[in-house]
Amino acid sequence: MARPLDWKHLLPDSRTGAPPETVSTARSPFQRDHDRILFSGPFRRLADKTQVFPLPVDDHVHSRLTHSLEVATIGRSLGTQVGHRLIESGVRLPDGRDARDVGDCVAAACLAHDLGNPPFGHVGERAIQEYFECHAPAGLLDGLSPRERADLLRFEGNAQAFRILTRLEQPQRGGLGLTHATLGAFMKYPCTAEHGGRKDRGRSAKKHGVMATELAAWEQTAAALGLERRTAGVDHWPRHPLAFLTEAADDVAYLLLDLEDGFRLKHVSEADYLDLVRPLAGESGTSAEATAPLSNRNDQMDRAAWLRARAIDTLIHELADAFMANVEGMLACTFDDELRRFIPHAESLGRVERVCRAQCYDARDVLKMELAGAEAIQGLLDCFVTALRSPGTLRGDHQRMLRSRVISDAGSRYDQLVRITDHVAGMTDNYAVRLYRELRGMRYPGGRD
């Protein structure tokens, strides 16, 4: 059993990679983390990565970038409220830390939570997994360790995001050099691939968040935070308490905003939307403003946004209550569940999720987009793997010249394949489809069809 956690060690300003930095009077360490993520290339590319609905359909529909900004905003409010509640309950935060620091740490973690998502979101993850499982050349993974094989066969955007934060972005500095506290709040699944996906190991092992290449970086972060392995010799750690808030902020944002996008695109009727969101909006949900019939579409969308804002406020307060009710279990490393399951409106939020699944995530235009995206991703992987395995051929040599930092014989076979998945996972939706068409001869480079 892991040793109990202590707030004195959970909010350090120590950083990964780079040497100690000069203290800034203008920005806290966690505000610096937030800014480094915001100005990074992977974050900018989220503007052309799908949240749920195809981006060209409507300019108001969320991309991964707008989703991440909203998650960070919710996370800041939720974290700041929890910070105040902790102080009021008698918790002594480390010297120099206050409630706003808790909010800023959660906000930075939230801002980074989708950085590792490949093109086309979760279907992109499945496409990469399926390629290595079903479509890769025979023997491609021979010689890899079980952990290395699992990293590819169970490719995971959360683990890819940690790799970006600690290695790929600004590699000469060892990543973005974020604080260990922000990395802890970011790490929803603190385990390696062979231990993720185990239902008997709690929420923290639903997926994995650490690849073999970044295990040492996570071990350093875990040590700085006082996190010990749950079981000796097993690469599975308890969550940092603030990671529960990062997960909760994401849940609130994607469910309510995906539903609103579905309403905007008429996959969800106004009656269904109001029926789902009004119960979450507190007293506002029963007011005349919330119940009066409206015939003008713009007025309907304005009311939908107003009710959604009231619902977010309700859920932030309920999630803060749930955190405080379970924080002792988090510190004792015995609580390992979703906070949203412990709020008064848990069932109402569950209804939102079920409708999103049926009417938004499985909508025809979404399914068609996902099929096209999977085709492009798997086609690109096949092009690059073929080039890796076929030096001296026309295609192999051209690809090596075009992408010398991606297709290279340097390192082990695992290193070679991870470079390829890094490249594909970092692409935007439109770039992945455009490049696939060019490499397949279906589109001339330079824009001529």
JSON list of C-alpha atoms in Angstrom, two decimals, residues 166-377:
[
{"chain": "A", "resi": 166, "resn": "THR", "atom": "CA", "xyz": [8.27, 15.93, -20.97]},
{"chain": "A", "resi": 167, "resn": "ARG", "atom": "CA", "xyz": [10.18, 15.07, -24.16]},
{"chain": "A", "resi": 168, "resn": "LEU", "atom": "CA", "xyz": [8.94, 16.03, -27.61]},
{"chain": "A", "resi": 169, "resn": "GLU", "atom": "CA", "xyz": [8.19, 19.73, -27.22]},
{"chain": "A", "resi": 170, "resn": "GLN", "atom": "CA", "xyz": [11.49, 21.65, -26.93]},
{"chain": "A", "resi": 171, "resn": "PRO", "atom": "CA", "xyz": [13.50, 18.41, -26.68]},
{"chain": "A", "resi": 172, "resn": "GLN", "atom": "CA", "xyz": [16.74, 20.25, -25.97]},
{"chain": "A", "resi": 173, "resn": "ARG", "atom": "CA", "xyz": [15.19, 21.30, -22.64]},
{"chain": "A", "resi": 174, "resn": "GLY", "atom": "CA", "xyz": [13.56, 17.98, -21.86]},
{"chain": "A", "resi": 175, "resn": "GLY", "atom": "CA", "xyz": [10.08, 19.12, -22.80]},
{"chain": "A", "resi": 176, "resn": "LEU", "atom": "CA", "xyz": [8.25, 22.21, -21.57]},
{"chain": "A", "resi": 177, "resn": "GLY", "atom": "CA", "xyz": [9.86, 22.04, -18.13]},
{"chain": "A", "resi": 178, "resn": "LEU", "atom": "CA", "xyz": [6.54, 22.07, -16.27]},
{"chain": "A", "resi": 179, "resn": "THR", "atom": "CA", "xyz": [6.26, 21.86, -12.51]},
{"chain": "A", "resi": 180, "resn": "HIS", "atom": "CA", "xyz": [5.89, 18.43, -10.98]},
{"chain": "A", "resi": 181, "resn": "ALA", "atom": "CA", "xyz": [2.62, 19.64, -9.43]},
{"chain": "A", "resi": 182, "resn": "THR", "atom": "CA", "xyz": [1.06, 20.42, -12.82]},
{"chain": "A", "resi": 183, "resn": "LEU", "atom": "CA", "xyz": [2.25, 17.10, -14.24]},
{"chain": "A", "resi": 184, "resn": "GLY", "atom": "CA", "xyz": [0.73, 15.34, -11.25]},
{"chain": "A", "resi": 185, "resn": "ALA", "atom": "CA", "xyz": [-2.61, 17.13, -11.72]},
{"chain": "A", "resi": 186, "resn": "PHE", "atom": "CA", "xyz": [-2.46, 16.24, -15.42]},
{"chain": "A", "resi": 187, "resn": "MET", "atom": "CA", "xyz": [-1.78, 12.52, -14.91]},
{"chain": "A", "resi": 188, "resn": "LYS", "atom": "CA", "xyz": [-5.22, 10.88, -14.79]},
{"chain": "A", "resi": 189, "resn": "TYR", "atom": "CA", "xyz": [-3.84, 7.39, -15.46]},
{"chain": "A", "resi": 190, "resn": "PRO", "atom": "CA", "xyz": [-0.54, 6.99, -13.58]},
{"chain": "A", "resi": 191, "resn": "CYS", "atom": "CA", "xyz": [0.40, 3.56, -14.87]},
{"chain": "A", "resi": 192, "resn": "THR", "atom": "CA", "xyz": [2.14, 1.92, -17.81]},
{"chain": "A", "resi": 193, "resn": "ALA", "atom": "CA", "xyz": [0.38, 0.15, -20.68]},
{"chain": "A", "resi": 194, "resn": "GLU", "atom": "CA", "xyz": [0.53, -3.37, -19.27]},
{"chain": "A", "resi": 195, "resn": "HIS", "atom": "CA", "xyz": [-1.31, -2.23, -16.13]},
{"chain": "A", "resi": 196, "resn": "GLY", "atom": "CA", "xyz": [-3.87, 0.09, -17.76]},
{"chain": "A", "resi": 197, "resn": "GLY", "atom": "CA", "xyz": [-7.29, -1.16, -18.76]},
{"chain": "A", "resi": 198, "resn": "ARG", "atom": "CA", "xyz": [-7.67, -3.16, -15.55]},
{"chain": "A", "resi": 199, "resn": "LYS", "atom": "CA", "xyz": [-11.17, -2.64, -14.12]},
{"chain": "A", "resi": 200, "resn": "ASP", "atom": "CA", "xyz": [-10.12, -4.17, -10.81]},
{"chain": "A", "resi": 201, "resn": "ARG", "atom": "CA", "xyz": [-7.51, -1.45, -10.21]},
{"chain": "A", "resi": 202, "resn": "GLY", "atom": "CA", "xyz": [-9.72, 1.62, -9.99]},
{"chain": "A", "resi": 203, "resn": "ARG", "atom": "CA", "xyz": [-10.26, 4.68, -12.11]},
{"chain": "A", "resi": 204, "resn": "SER", "atom": "CA", "xyz": [-6.54, 5.48, -12.27]},
{"chain": "A", "resi": 205, "resn": "ALA", "atom": "CA", "xyz": [-5.95, 2.31, -14.29]},
{"chain": "A", "resi": 206, "resn": "LYS", "atom": "CA", "xyz": [-8.88, 2.64, -16.72]},
{"chain": "A", "resi": 207, "resn": "LYS", "atom": "CA", "xyz": [-6.24, 3.58, -19.32]},
{"chain": "A", "resi": 208, "resn": "HIS", "atom": "CA", "xyz": [-2.51, 4.21, -19.14]},
{"chain": "A", "resi": 209, "resn": "GLY", "atom": "CA", "xyz": [-0.70, 7.52, -19.05]},
{"chain": "A", "resi": 210, "resn": "VAL", "atom": "CA", "xyz": [2.99, 6.56, -19.22]},
{"chain": "A", "resi": 211, "resn": "MET", "atom": "CA", "xyz": [4.92, 5.03, -22.11]},
{"chain": "A", "resi": 212, "resn": "ALA", "atom": "CA", "xyz": [8.13, 3.05, -21.65]},
{"chain": "A", "resi": 213, "resn": "THR", "atom": "CA", "xyz": [10.17, 5.99, -22.95]},
{"chain": "A", "resi": 214, "resn": "GLU", "atom": "CA", "xyz": [8.79, 8.36, -20.27]},
{"chain": "A", "resi": 215, "resn": "LEU", "atom": "CA", "xyz": [8.75, 6.02, -17.28]},
{"chain": "A", "resi": 216, "resn": "ALA", "atom": "CA", "xyz": [11.87, 7.61, -15.78]},
{"chain": "A", "resi": 217, "resn": "ALA", "atom": "CA", "xyz": [10.35, 11.10, -16.16]},
{"chain": "A", "resi": 218, "resn": "TRP", "atom": "CA", "xyz": [7.19, 10.00, -14.37]},
{"chain": "A", "resi": 219, "resn": "GLU", "atom": "CA", "xyz": [9.19, 8.26, -11.62]},
{"chain": "A", "resi": 220, "resn": "GLN", "atom": "CA", "xyz": [11.01, 11.55, -11.01]},
{"chain": "A", "resi": 221, "resn": "THR", "atom": "CA", "xyz": [7.73, 13.46, -10.88]},
{"chain": "A", "resi": 222, "resn": "ALA", "atom": "CA", "xyz": [6.07, 10.90, -8.60]},
{"chain": "A", "resi": 223, "resn": "ALA", "atom": "CA", "xyz": [9.01, 11.03, -6.20]},
{"chain": "A", "resi": 224, "resn": "ALA", "atom": "CA", "xyz": [8.85, 14.83, -6.05]},
{"chain": "A", "resi": 225, "resn": "LEU", "atom": "CA", "xyz": [5.14, 14.63, -5.16]},
{"chain": "A", "resi": 226, "resn": "GLY", "atom": "CA", "xyz": [5.47, 11.84, -2.60]},
{"chain": "A", "resi": 227, "resn": "LEU", "atom": "CA", "xyz": [3.57, 9.34, -4.77]},
{"chain": "A", "resi": 228, "resn": "GLU", "atom": "CA", "xyz": [4.63, 5.74, -4.25]},
{"chain": "A", "resi": 229, "resn": "ARG", "atom": "CA", "xyz": [3.70, 2.66, -6.27]},
{"chain": "A", "resi": 230, "resn": "ARG", "atom": "CA", "xyz": [0.46, 1.09, -5.07]},
{"chain": "A", "resi": 231, "resn": "THR", "atom": "CA", "xyz": [2.21, -2.28, -5.03]},
{"chain": "A", "resi": 232, "resn": "ALA", "atom": "CA", "xyz": [5.97, -2.83, -4.96]},
{"chain": "A", "resi": 233, "resn": "GLY", "atom": "CA", "xyz": [7.30, -3.67, -8.39]},
{"chain": "A", "resi": 234, "resn": "VAL", "atom": "CA", "xyz": [4.07, -2.71, -10.19]},
{"chain": "A", "resi": 235, "resn": "ASP", "atom": "CA", "xyz": [4.17, 0.47, -12.27]},
{"chain": "A", "resi": 236, "resn": "HIS", "atom": "CA", "xyz": [0.86, 1.86, -11.02]},
{"chain": "A", "resi": 237, "resn": "TRP", "atom": "CA", "xyz": [0.72, 4.87, -8.72]},
{"chain": "A", "resi": 238, "resn": "PRO", "atom": "CA", "xyz": [-2.14, 6.64, -6.89]},
{"chain": "A", "resi": 239, "resn": "ARG", "atom": "CA", "xyz": [-3.44, 9.81, -8.48]},
{"chain": "A", "resi": 240, "resn": "HIS", "atom": "CA", "xyz": [-2.44, 13.26, -7.33]},
{"chain": "A", "resi": 241, "resn": "PRO", "atom": "CA", "xyz": [-5.65, 14.59, -5.66]},
{"chain": "A", "resi": 242, "resn": "LEU", "atom": "CA", "xyz": [-5.91, 17.44, -8.16]},
{"chain": "A", "resi": 243, "resn": "ALA", "atom": "CA", "xyz": [-6.06, 14.95, -11.05]},
{"chain": "A", "resi": 244, "resn": "PHE", "atom": "CA", "xyz": [-9.60, 14.13, -9.90]},
{"chain": "A", "resi": 245, "resn": "LEU", "atom": "CA", "xyz": [-10.48, 17.78, -10.53]},
{"chain": "A", "resi": 246, "resn": "THR", "atom": "CA", "xyz": [-8.85, 17.74, -13.98]},
{"chain": "A", "resi": 247, "resn": "GLU", "atom": "CA", "xyz": [-10.96, 14.74, -14.92]},
{"chain": "A", "resi": 248, "resn": "ALA", "atom": "CA", "xyz": [-14.13, 16.33, -13.49]},
{"chain": "A", "resi": 249, "resn": "ALA", "atom": "CA", "xyz": [-13.60, 19.60, -15.38]},
{"chain": "A", "resi": 250, "resn": "ASP", "atom": "CA", "xyz": [-13.21, 17.65, -18.63]},
{"chain": "A", "resi": 251, "resn": "ASP", "atom": "CA", "xyz": [-16.38, 15.67, -17.91]},
{"chain": "A", "resi": 252, "resn": "VAL", "atom": "CA", "xyz": [-18.44, 18.82, -17.36]},
{"chain": "A", "resi": 253, "resn": "ALA", "atom": "CA", "xyz": [-17.08, 20.57, -20.44]},
{"chain": "A", "resi": 254, "resn": "TYR", "atom": "CA", "xyz": [-17.36, 17.78, -22.95]},
{"chain": "A", "resi": 255, "resn": "LEU", "atom": "CA", "xyz": [-20.80, 16.61, -21.88]},
{"chain": "A", "resi": 256, "resn": "LEU", "atom": "CA", "xyz": [-22.52, 19.99, -21.72]},
{"chain": "A", "resi": 257, "resn": "LEU", "atom": "CA", "xyz": [-20.74, 21.55, -24.69]},
{"chain": "A", "resi": 258, "resn": "ASP", "atom": "CA", "xyz": [-21.01, 18.46, -26.89]},
{"chain": "A", "resi": 259, "resn": "LEU", "atom": "CA", "xyz": [-24.73, 18.48, -26.14]},
{"chain": "A", "resi": 260, "resn": "GLU", "atom": "CA", "xyz": [-24.93, 22.17, -27.04]},
{"chain": "A", "resi": 261, "resn": "ASP", "atom": "CA", "xyz": [-23.09, 21.48, -30.31]},
{"chain": "A", "resi": 262, "resn": "GLY", "atom": "CA", "xyz": [-25.57, 18.69, -31.00]},
{"chain": "A", "resi": 263, "resn": "PHE", "atom": "CA", "xyz": [-28.44, 21.12, -30.42]},
{"chain": "A", "resi": 264, "resn": "ARG", "atom": "CA", "xyz": [-26.82, 23.73, -32.67]},
{"chain": "A", "resi": 265, "resn": "LEU", "atom": "CA", "xyz": [-26.49, 21.18, -35.49]},
{"chain": "A", "resi": 266, "resn": "LYS", "atom": "CA", "xyz": [-30.04, 19.87, -34.86]},
{"chain": "A", "resi": 267, "resn": "HIS", "atom": "CA", "xyz": [-29.00, 16.39, -33.79]},
{"chain": "A", "resi": 268, "resn": "VAL", "atom": "CA", "xyz": [-30.66, 17.18, -30.45]},
{"chain": "A", "resi": 269, "resn": "SER", "atom": "CA", "xyz": [-34.09, 18.79, -30.34]},
{"chain": "A", "resi": 270, "resn": "GLU", "atom": "CA", "xyz": [-34.80, 21.89, -28.27]},
{"chain": "A", "resi": 271, "resn": "ALA", "atom": "CA", "xyz": [-37.23, 19.89, -26.12]},
{"chain": "A", "resi": 272, "resn": "ASP", "atom": "CA", "xyz": [-34.57, 17.26, -25.38]},
{"chain": "A", "resi": 273, "resn": "TYR", "atom": "CA", "xyz": [-31.93, 19.89, -24.68]},
{"chain": "A", "resi": 274, "resn": "LEU", "atom": "CA", "xyz": [-34.13, 21.77, -22.23]},
{"chain": "A", "resi": 275, "resn": "ASP", "atom": "CA", "xyz": [-35.25, 18.56, -20.56]},
{"chain": "A", "resi": 276, "resn": "LEU", "atom": "CA", "xyz": [-31.62, 17.58, -19.96]},
{"chain": "A", "resi": 277, "resn": "VAL", "atom": "CA", "xyz": [-30.08, 20.91, -18.95]},
{"chain": "A", "resi": 278, "resn": "ARG", "atom": "CA", "xyz": [-32.81, 22.65, -16.95]},
{"chain": "A", "resi": 279, "resn": "PRO", "atom": "CA", "xyz": [-32.52, 20.20, -14.00]},
{"chain": "A", "resi": 280, "resn": "LEU", "atom": "CA", "xyz": [-28.81, 21.07, -13.78]},
{"chain": "A", "resi": 281, "resn": "ALA", "atom": "CA", "xyz": [-29.41, 24.82, -13.83]},
{"chain": "A", "resi": 282, "resn": "GLY", "atom": "CA", "xyz": [-30.83, 25.14, -10.31]},
{"chain": "A", "resi": 283, "resn": "GLU", "atom": "CA", "xyz": [-33.49, 27.78, -9.78]},
{"chain": "A", "resi": 284, "resn": "SER", "atom": "CA", "xyz": [-32.70, 29.25, -13.19]},
{"chain": "A", "resi": 285, "resn": "GLY", "atom": "CA", "xyz": [-33.99, 26.07, -14.78]},
{"chain": "A", "resi": 286, "resn": "THR", "atom": "CA", "xyz": [-37.51, 26.64, -13.47]},
{"chain": "A", "resi": 287, "resn": "SER", "atom": "CA", "xyz": [-37.72, 30.35, -14.23]},
{"chain": "A", "resi": 288, "resn": "ALA", "atom": "CA", "xyz": [-40.01, 31.86, -16.85]},
{"chain": "A", "resi": 289, "resn": "GLU", "atom": "CA", "xyz": [-36.96, 32.68, -18.95]},
{"chain": "A", "resi": 290, "resn": "ALA", "atom": "CA", "xyz": [-36.05, 28.99, -19.07]},
{"chain": "A", "resi": 291, "resn": "THR", "atom": "CA", "xyz": [-39.50, 27.66, -19.81]},
{"chain": "A", "resi": 292, "resn": "ALA", "atom": "CA", "xyz": [-41.10, 30.20, -22.15]},
{"chain": "A", "resi": 293, "resn": "PRO", "atom": "CA", "xyz": [-41.59, 29.00, -25.75]},
{"chain": "A", "resi": 294, "resn": "LEU", "atom": "CA", "xyz": [-39.25, 30.65, -28.26]},
{"chain": "A", "resi": 295, "resn": "SER", "atom": "CA", "xyz": [-39.66, 30.55, -32.02]},
{"chain": "A", "resi": 296, "resn": "ASN", "atom": "CA", "xyz": [-36.51, 32.43, -33.05]},
{"chain": "A", "resi": 297, "resn": "ARG", "atom": "CA", "xyz": [-33.49, 30.15, -33.51]},
{"chain": "A", "resi": 298, "resn": "ASN", "atom": "CA", "xyz": [-30.98, 32.73, -32.27]},
{"chain": "A", "resi": 299, "resn": "ASP", "atom": "CA", "xyz": [-33.03, 33.25, -29.12]},
{"chain": "A", "resi": 300, "resn": "GLN", "atom": "CA", "xyz": [-33.12, 29.49, -28.59]},
{"chain": "A", "resi": 301, "resn": "MET", "atom": "CA", "xyz": [-29.33, 29.24, -28.88]},
{"chain": "A", "resi": 302, "resn": "ASP", "atom": "CA", "xyz": [-28.86, 32.18, -26.49]},
{"chain": "A", "resi": 303, "resn": "ARG", "atom": "CA", "xyz": [-31.07, 30.49, -23.91]},
{"chain": "A", "resi": 304, "resn": "ALA", "atom": "CA", "xyz": [-29.23, 27.21, -24.39]},
{"chain": "A", "resi": 305, "resn": "ALA", "atom": "CA", "xyz": [-25.92, 28.95, -23.63]},
{"chain": "A", "resi": 306, "resn": "TRP", "atom": "CA", "xyz": [-27.41, 30.73, -20.59]},
{"chain": "A", "resi": 307, "resn": "LEU", "atom": "CA", "xyz": [-28.76, 27.48, -19.14]},
{"chain": "A", "resi": 308, "resn": "ARG", "atom": "CA", "xyz": [-25.46, 25.71, -19.85]},
{"chain": "A", "resi": 309, "resn": "ALA", "atom": "CA", "xyz": [-23.61, 28.39, -17.89]},
{"chain": "A", "resi": 310, "resn": "ARG", "atom": "CA", "xyz": [-25.98, 27.95, -14.93]},
{"chain": "A", "resi": 311, "resn": "ALA", "atom": "CA", "xyz": [-25.51, 24.18, -15.14]},
{"chain": "A", "resi": 312, "resn": "ILE", "atom": "CA", "xyz": [-21.71, 24.50, -15.09]},
{"chain": "A", "resi": 313, "resn": "ASP", "atom": "CA", "xyz": [-21.96, 26.67, -11.97]},
{"chain": "A", "resi": 314, "resn": "THR", "atom": "CA", "xyz": [-24.14, 24.04, -10.26]},
{"chain": "A", "resi": 315, "resn": "LEU", "atom": "CA", "xyz": [-21.76, 21.23, -11.14]},
{"chain": "A", "resi": 316, "resn": "ILE", "atom": "CA", "xyz": [-18.64, 23.12, -10.03]},
{"chain": "A", "resi": 317, "resn": "HIS", "atom": "CA", "xyz": [-20.12, 23.57, -6.55]},
{"chain": "A", "resi": 318, "resn": "GLU", "atom": "CA", "xyz": [-21.27, 19.97, -6.34]},
{"chain": "A", "resi": 319, "resn": "LEU", "atom": "CA", "xyz": [-17.90, 18.63, -7.52]},
{"chain": "A", "resi": 320, "resn": "ALA", "atom": "CA", "xyz": [-16.09, 20.78, -4.95]},
{"chain": "A", "resi": 321, "resn": "ASP", "atom": "CA", "xyz": [-18.35, 19.28, -2.28]},
{"chain": "A", "resi": 322, "resn": "ALA", "atom": "CA", "xyz": [-17.61, 15.77, -3.57]},
{"chain": "A", "resi": 323, "resn": "PHE", "atom": "CA", "xyz": [-13.87, 16.48, -3.51]},
{"chain": "A", "resi": 324, "resn": "MET", "atom": "CA", "xyz": [-13.95, 17.66, 0.08]},
{"chain": "A", "resi": 325, "resn": "ALA", "atom": "CA", "xyz": [-16.06, 14.64, 1.10]},
{"chain": "A", "resi": 326, "resn": "ASN", "atom": "CA", "xyz": [-13.48, 12.26, -0.39]},
{"chain": "A", "resi": 327, "resn": "VAL", "atom": "CA", "xyz": [-10.19, 14.13, 0.00]},
{"chain": "A", "resi": 328, "resn": "GLU", "atom": "CA", "xyz": [-9.09, 12.08, 3.01]},
{"chain": "A", "resi": 329, "resn": "GLY", "atom": "CA", "xyz": [-9.49, 8.94, 0.92]},
{"chain": "A", "resi": 330, "resn": "MET", "atom": "CA", "xyz": [-7.45, 10.55, -1.86]},
{"chain": "A", "resi": 331, "resn": "LEU", "atom": "CA", "xyz": [-4.65, 11.37, 0.57]},
{"chain": "A", "resi": 332, "resn": "ALA", "atom": "CA", "xyz": [-4.81, 7.84, 2.00]},
{"chain": "A", "resi": 333, "resn": "CYS", "atom": "CA", "xyz": [-4.69, 6.49, -1.59]},
{"chain": "A", "resi": 334, "resn": "THR", "atom": "CA", "xyz": [-7.91, 4.51, -1.02]},
{"chain": "A", "resi": 335, "resn": "PHE", "atom": "CA", "xyz": [-10.30, 6.66, -3.11]},
{"chain": "A", "resi": 336, "resn": "ASP", "atom": "CA", "xyz": [-9.96, 5.94, -6.84]},
{"chain": "A", "resi": 337, "resn": "ASP", "atom": "CA", "xyz": [-13.19, 6.85, -8.60]},
{"chain": "A", "resi": 338, "resn": "GLU", "atom": "CA", "xyz": [-14.84, 9.57, -10.68]},
{"chain": "A", "resi": 339, "resn": "LEU", "atom": "CA", "xyz": [-15.98, 12.57, -8.65]},
{"chain": "A", "resi": 340, "resn": "ARG", "atom": "CA", "xyz": [-19.04, 12.96, -10.88]},
{"chain": "A", "resi": 341, "resn": "ARG", "atom": "CA", "xyz": [-20.46, 9.75, -9.40]},
{"chain": "A", "resi": 342, "resn": "PHE", "atom": "CA", "xyz": [-20.68, 11.41, -5.98]},
{"chain": "A", "resi": 343, "resn": "ILE", "atom": "CA", "xyz": [-22.69, 14.53, -6.78]},
{"chain": "A", "resi": 344, "resn": "PRO", "atom": "CA", "xyz": [-26.46, 15.10, -6.33]},
{"chain": "A", "resi": 345, "resn": "HIS", "atom": "CA", "xyz": [-26.94, 15.50, -10.09]},
{"chain": "A", "resi": 346, "resn": "ALA", "atom": "CA", "xyz": [-24.98, 12.37, -11.04]},
{"chain": "A", "resi": 347, "resn": "GLU", "atom": "CA", "xyz": [-27.97, 10.76, -12.74]},
{"chain": "A", "resi": 348, "resn": "SER", "atom": "CA", "xyz": [-28.87, 13.96, -14.61]},
{"chain": "A", "resi": 349, "resn": "LEU", "atom": "CA", "xyz": [-25.32, 14.12, -15.95]},
{"chain": "A", "resi": 350, "resn": "GLY", "atom": "CA", "xyz": [-25.57, 10.45, -16.87]},
{"chain": "A", "resi": 351, "resn": "ARG", "atom": "CA", "xyz": [-28.69, 11.21, -18.92]},
{"chain": "A", "resi": 352, "resn": "VAL", "atom": "CA", "xyz": [-26.75, 13.90, -20.79]},
{"chain": "A", "resi": 353, "resn": "GLU", "atom": "CA", "xyz": [-24.03, 11.37, -21.57]},
{"chain": "A", "resi": 354, "resn": "ARG", "atom": "CA", "xyz": [-26.50, 8.80, -22.88]},
{"chain": "A", "resi": 355, "resn": "VAL", "atom": "CA", "xyz": [-28.15, 11.31, -25.20]},
{"chain": "A", "resi": 356, "resn": "CYS", "atom": "CA", "xyz": [-24.75, 12.56, -26.42]},
{"chain": "A", "resi": 357, "resn": "ARG", "atom": "CA", "xyz": [-23.80, 8.99, -27.23]},
{"chain": "A", "resi": 358, "resn": "ALA", "atom": "CA", "xyz": [-26.99, 8.20, -29.10]},
{"chain": "A", "resi": 359, "resn": "GLN", "atom": "CA", "xyz": [-27.61, 11.47, -30.92]},
{"chain": "A", "resi": 360, "resn": "CYS", "atom": "CA", "xyz": [-24.18, 13.13, -31.25]},
{"chain": "A", "resi": 361, "resn": "TYR", "atom": "CA", "xyz": [-21.29, 10.67, -31.10]},
{"chain": "A", "resi": 362, "resn": "ASP", "atom": "CA", "xyz": [-23.07, 8.17, -33.35]},
{"chain": "A", "resi": 363, "resn": "ALA", "atom": "CA", "xyz": [-24.52, 10.77, -35.76]},
{"chain": "A", "resi": 364, "resn": "ARG", "atom": "CA", "xyz": [-24.12, 9.91, -39.46]},
{"chain": "A", "resi": 365, "resn": "ASP", "atom": "CA", "xyz": [-21.79, 12.80, -40.31]},
{"chain": "A", "resi": 366, "resn": "VAL", "atom": "CA", "xyz": [-19.61, 11.94, -37.31]},
{"chain": "A", "resi": 367, "resn": "LEU", "atom": "CA", "xyz": [-19.39, 8.27, -38.31]},
{"chain": "A", "resi": 368, "resn": "LYS", "atom": "CA", "xyz": [-18.51, 9.15, -41.90]},
{"chain": "A", "resi": 369, "resn": "MET", "atom": "CA", "xyz": [-15.82, 11.58, -40.73]},
{"chain": "A", "resi": 370, "resn": "GLU", "atom": "CA", "xyz": [-14.38, 8.92, -38.42]},
{"chain": "A", "resi": 371, "resn": "LEU", "atom": "CA", "xyz": [-14.24, 6.36, -41.23]},
{"chain": "A", "resi": 372, "resn": "ALA", "atom": "CA", "xyz": [-12.40, 8.81, -43.48]},
{"chain": "A", "resi": 373, "resn": "GLY", "atom": "CA", "xyz": [-10.04, 9.74, -40.65]},
{"chain": "A", "resi": 374, "resn": "ALA", "atom": "CA", "xyz": [-9.25, 6.12, -39.80]},
{"chain": "A", "resi": 375, "resn": "GLU", "atom": "CA", "xyz": [-8.51, 5.40, -43.48]},
{"chain": "A", "resi": 376, "resn": "ALA", "atom": "CA", "xyz": [-6.08, 8.33, -43.65]},
{"chain": "A", "resi": 377, "resn": "ILE", "atom": "CA", "xyz": [-4.31, 7.49, -40.38]}
]
